[in-house]
Amino acid sequence: MLQGPYGDPDQGRLLIRLPFKIFAVVTVLLPATGFIACIIVSLIYHYEDTTFFFQVSNYLPSISSSVAHVPERYIWRVCIGLHSAPRYLMSFAYFSFYRGRFSGRERLLSGLALLCSLAENTGLLLLTYVSSKENHRFHDNGFRVFAGSSLVHMLITCRLWYVIKRSFESEDVSYRRKLRLFVLNAACCLASCLLYKRHNDRCEPGVYTLFAFIEYLMVFSNIAFHFTAFWDFGSKELIVATPLIRH
């Protein structure tokens, strides 16, 4: 005869135990390898379609054009779709971590960091699943949400880790990594906007190529910033277990 609620005799049994370092590496590798694969496939099979703009010389596809064709579009969508759930989970993991350390203004900032992190991931999903060729307006709005919330999230995170490292000197390395990656990402974001404007205003050869390259740096600096969780939670584990039911 089956015993207990739902016939489960193994209440509290461990189902999955995954080191957070593995969880972080897999989460980061999905967008990184997917993006590199899309760039390579675009250059090999869709070079003219992704690099020809306004009859000027160009040698690299932009992010939007490199994920707009088939099979690049599906490679990118699969990688971003698979990595989105762990990213949402990581947002709440950081929020829980901050709540255990902060009170007052910093706790409010940790809540804002959570909202920005969720908006960043949602914006990324929007610009991923709605390509610029399908609906340019939605794609552009998704990019704006992603880029804006990403920068605000990085800035708030650096502020929170500055407070943390003042009390825990061991966290100084994590803070410095985050700060450098934030500065790099912000600089790339500004440079890409200036280069894109110059390209549209003057149509000079090579400017769009430089714009695309800066876009790549912006993507990888964003990925690297989130990868700092590898060190922040390196000693932790992701555990799934059946709940203990107390009578």
Coordinates of C-alpha atoms in Angstrom, one line a residue:
M1 CA 0.0 0.0 0.0
L2 CA 1.3 3.5 -0.8
Q3 CA 1.9 5.6 2.3
G4 CA 2.0 9.3 3.0
P5 CA 0.6 12.2 0.9
Y6 CA 0.8 11.5 -2.8
G7 CA 2.2 8.1 -2.0
D8 CA 5.8 9.4 -1.5
P9 CA 7.7 7.5 1.2
D10 CA 10.9 9.6 0.6
Q11 CA 10.0 13.0 2.0
G12 CA 13.0 15.2 2.2
R13 CA 15.0 13.1 -0.3
L14 CA 17.6 14.9 -2.4
L15 CA 16.7 14.9 -6.1
I16 CA 19.3 17.1 -7.7
R17 CA 22.6 18.6 -6.3
L18 CA 24.5 20.8 -8.7
P19 CA 27.5 23.0 -7.8
F20 CA 26.8 26.6 -8.5
K21 CA 30.1 26.9 -10.5
I22 CA 28.8 24.4 -13.1
F23 CA 25.4 26.2 -13.1
A24 CA 27.1 29.5 -13.8
V25 CA 29.4 28.2 -16.5
V26 CA 26.6 26.5 -18.4
T27 CA 24.4 29.7 -18.1
V28 CA 27.2 31.9 -19.5
L29 CA 28.3 29.4 -22.3
L30 CA 24.9 29.3 -23.8
P31 CA 24.7 33.0 -25.0
A32 CA 28.5 33.2 -25.6
T33 CA 28.8 30.2 -27.8
G34 CA 25.5 30.9 -29.5
F35 CA 26.6 34.4 -30.4
I36 CA 30.0 33.3 -31.7
A37 CA 28.3 30.6 -33.8
C38 CA 25.9 33.2 -35.3
I39 CA 28.7 35.5 -36.2
I40 CA 30.7 32.7 -37.9
V41 CA 27.7 31.3 -39.8
S42 CA 26.7 34.8 -40.9
L43 CA 30.2 35.5 -42.3
I44 CA 30.3 32.2 -44.1
Y45 CA 26.8 31.9 -45.5
H46 CA 25.2 35.4 -45.4
Y47 CA 28.2 37.7 -45.8
E48 CA 26.7 40.0 -48.4
D49 CA 23.2 40.2 -46.7
T50 CA 24.7 41.0 -43.3
T51 CA 27.5 43.4 -44.2
F52 CA 26.2 45.4 -47.2
F53 CA 24.9 48.8 -46.1
F54 CA 24.5 52.0 -48.1
Q55 CA 27.1 50.9 -50.7
V56 CA 30.1 51.4 -48.4
S57 CA 32.8 48.8 -47.4
N58 CA 31.9 46.8 -44.3
Y59 CA 33.4 43.5 -43.0
L60 CA 31.5 42.5 -39.9
P61 CA 27.7 42.0 -39.3
S62 CA 26.0 43.9 -36.5
I63 CA 24.3 41.9 -33.8
S64 CA 20.8 42.4 -35.2
S65 CA 21.8 41.3 -38.7
S66 CA 23.9 38.3 -37.5
V67 CA 20.8 36.8 -35.8
A68 CA 18.2 37.7 -38.4
H69 CA 18.8 34.9 -40.9
V70 CA 18.2 31.2 -40.8
P71 CA 19.8 29.1 -39.2
E72 CA 21.4 31.9 -37.1
R73 CA 18.0 33.1 -35.9
Y74 CA 17.2 29.7 -34.4
I75 CA 20.6 29.1 -32.9
W76 CA 20.4 32.4 -31.1
R77 CA 16.8 31.9 -30.0
V78 CA 17.5 28.4 -28.6
C79 CA 20.6 29.6 -26.7
I80 CA 18.9 32.6 -25.2
G81 CA 15.7 30.7 -24.4
L82 CA 17.6 28.0 -22.5
H83 CA 19.7 30.5 -20.6
S84 CA 16.8 32.8 -19.6
A85 CA 15.4 30.6 -16.9
P86 CA 18.7 30.3 -15.0
R87 CA 19.2 34.1 -15.4
Y88 CA 15.8 34.7 -13.8
L89 CA 16.8 32.3 -11.0
M90 CA 20.1 34.1 -10.5
S91 CA 18.3 37.4 -10.2
F92 CA 16.4 36.1 -7.2
A93 CA 19.5 34.5 -5.8
Y94 CA 21.2 37.8 -5.7
F95 CA 18.1 39.5 -4.2
S96 CA 18.0 37.0 -1.4
F97 CA 21.7 37.4 -0.8
Y98 CA 21.4 41.2 -0.6
R99 CA 18.4 41.0 1.8
G100 CA 20.5 39.0 4.2
R101 CA 23.2 41.7 4.3
F102 CA 21.4 45.1 3.9
S103 CA 18.8 47.2 5.5
G104 CA 17.5 50.7 4.8
R105 CA 18.6 52.4 1.6
E106 CA 20.8 49.5 0.4
R107 CA 17.8 47.1 0.8
L108 CA 15.8 49.4 -1.5
L109 CA 18.6 49.4 -4.0
S110 CA 18.7 45.6 -3.9
G111 CA 15.0 45.6 -4.8
L112 CA 15.7 48.0 -7.7
A113 CA 18.6 45.8 -8.8
L114 CA 16.1 42.8 -9.0
L115 CA 13.7 44.8 -11.1
C116 CA 16.4 45.9 -13.5
S117 CA 17.8 42.4 -13.8
L118 CA 14.3 41.0 -14.6
A119 CA 13.8 43.9 -17.1
E120 CA 17.2 43.2 -18.7
N121 CA 16.5 39.5 -19.2
T122 CA 12.9 40.3 -20.5
G123 CA 14.2 42.9 -22.9
L124 CA 16.8 40.4 -24.2
L125 CA 14.1 37.8 -24.8
L126 CA 12.0 40.4 -26.7
L127 CA 14.7 41.6 -29.0
T128 CA 15.8 37.9 -29.5
Y129 CA 12.4 36.5 -30.5
V130 CA 11.3 39.5 -32.5
S131 CA 13.9 40.2 -35.1
S132 CA 14.5 43.6 -36.7
K133 CA 13.2 42.3 -40.0
E134 CA 10.0 41.0 -38.5
N135 CA 9.1 44.1 -36.4
H136 CA 11.7 46.8 -36.2
R137 CA 9.8 48.8 -33.6
F138 CA 9.4 45.9 -31.1
H139 CA 13.0 44.8 -31.7
D140 CA 14.3 48.3 -31.1
N141 CA 12.2 48.7 -28.0
G142 CA 13.5 45.4 -26.7
F143 CA 17.1 46.6 -27.2
R144 CA 16.4 49.9 -25.4
V145 CA 14.9 48.0 -22.4
F146 CA 17.8 45.6 -22.4
A147 CA 20.6 48.2 -22.7
G148 CA 19.1 50.7 -20.3
S149 CA 18.2 48.2 -17.6
S150 CA 21.5 46.4 -18.0
L151 CA 23.5 49.6 -17.3
V152 CA 21.4 50.6 -14.3
H153 CA 21.6 47.1 -12.9
M154 CA 25.4 47.1 -13.3
L155 CA 25.7 50.5 -11.6
I156 CA 23.5 49.5 -8.7
T157 CA 25.3 46.2 -8.3
C158 CA 28.7 48.0 -8.2
R159 CA 27.3 50.3 -5.5
L160 CA 26.0 47.4 -3.4
W161 CA 29.3 45.5 -3.7
Y162 CA 31.2 48.6 -2.8
V163 CA 29.3 48.6 0.5
I164 CA 29.9 44.9 0.9
K165 CA 33.7 45.1 0.3
R166 CA 34.0 47.8 3.0
S167 CA 33.0 45.3 5.6
F168 CA 34.4 42.2 3.9
E169 CA 37.8 42.7 2.4
S170 CA 37.6 39.3 0.8
E171 CA 34.9 40.6 -1.6
D172 CA 37.2 43.4 -3.0
V173 CA 38.2 41.2 -6.0
S174 CA 34.6 40.7 -7.0
Y175 CA 33.9 44.4 -6.6
R176 CA 36.8 45.4 -8.8
R177 CA 35.9 42.9 -11.5
K178 CA 32.3 44.2 -11.6
L179 CA 33.4 47.8 -11.7
R180 CA 35.9 47.3 -14.6
L181 CA 33.3 45.4 -16.6
F182 CA 30.7 48.0 -15.9
V183 CA 33.0 50.8 -17.1
L184 CA 33.9 48.8 -20.2
N185 CA 30.3 48.1 -21.0
A186 CA 29.2 51.7 -20.5
A187 CA 32.1 52.9 -22.7
C188 CA 31.2 50.5 -25.4
C189 CA 27.5 51.5 -25.2
L190 CA 28.5 55.2 -25.7
A191 CA 31.0 54.4 -28.4
S192 CA 28.5 52.3 -30.4
C193 CA 25.9 55.1 -30.3
L194 CA 28.5 57.6 -31.6
L195 CA 29.7 55.3 -34.3
Y196 CA 26.2 54.4 -35.4
K197 CA 25.3 58.1 -35.7
R198 CA 28.5 58.8 -37.6
H199 CA 27.7 55.9 -40.0
N200 CA 24.2 57.3 -40.7
D201 CA 25.4 60.8 -41.1
R202 CA 28.5 60.3 -43.3
C203 CA 28.4 56.7 -44.6
E204 CA 32.2 56.3 -44.3
P205 CA 33.8 52.9 -45.2
G206 CA 34.7 50.8 -42.2
V207 CA 32.7 52.8 -39.6
Y208 CA 29.9 50.3 -39.4
T209 CA 32.5 47.5 -39.0
L210 CA 33.9 49.3 -36.0
F211 CA 30.4 49.8 -34.7
A212 CA 29.8 46.1 -35.0
F213 CA 33.0 45.2 -33.2
I214 CA 32.2 47.6 -30.3
E215 CA 28.8 45.9 -30.2
Y216 CA 30.5 42.5 -29.7
L217 CA 32.6 43.9 -26.9
M218 CA 29.4 45.3 -25.3
V219 CA 27.8 41.8 -25.4
F220 CA 30.8 40.0 -24.0
S221 CA 31.4 42.5 -21.2
N222 CA 27.8 42.0 -20.2
I223 CA 28.2 38.3 -20.2
A224 CA 31.4 38.6 -18.2
F225 CA 29.7 40.8 -15.7
H226 CA 27.0 38.2 -15.0
F227 CA 29.7 35.5 -14.9
T228 CA 31.1 37.2 -11.7
A229 CA 28.4 35.1 -9.9
F230 CA 30.8 32.2 -10.5
W231 CA 33.0 33.7 -7.7
D232 CA 30.2 35.3 -5.6
F233 CA 28.4 32.0 -5.2
G234 CA 31.2 29.6 -6.0
S235 CA 30.9 27.6 -2.7
K236 CA 27.1 27.3 -3.0
E237 CA 25.1 24.5 -4.5
L238 CA 21.8 24.3 -6.4
I239 CA 19.6 21.7 -4.6
V240 CA 16.2 20.3 -5.5
A241 CA 14.6 18.0 -2.9
T242 CA 11.2 16.7 -2.0
P243 CA 9.8 18.8 0.9
L244 CA 9.6 17.6 4.4
I245 CA 6.0 17.6 5.6
R246 CA 5.6 18.1 9.3
H247 CA 2.6 16.7 11.1

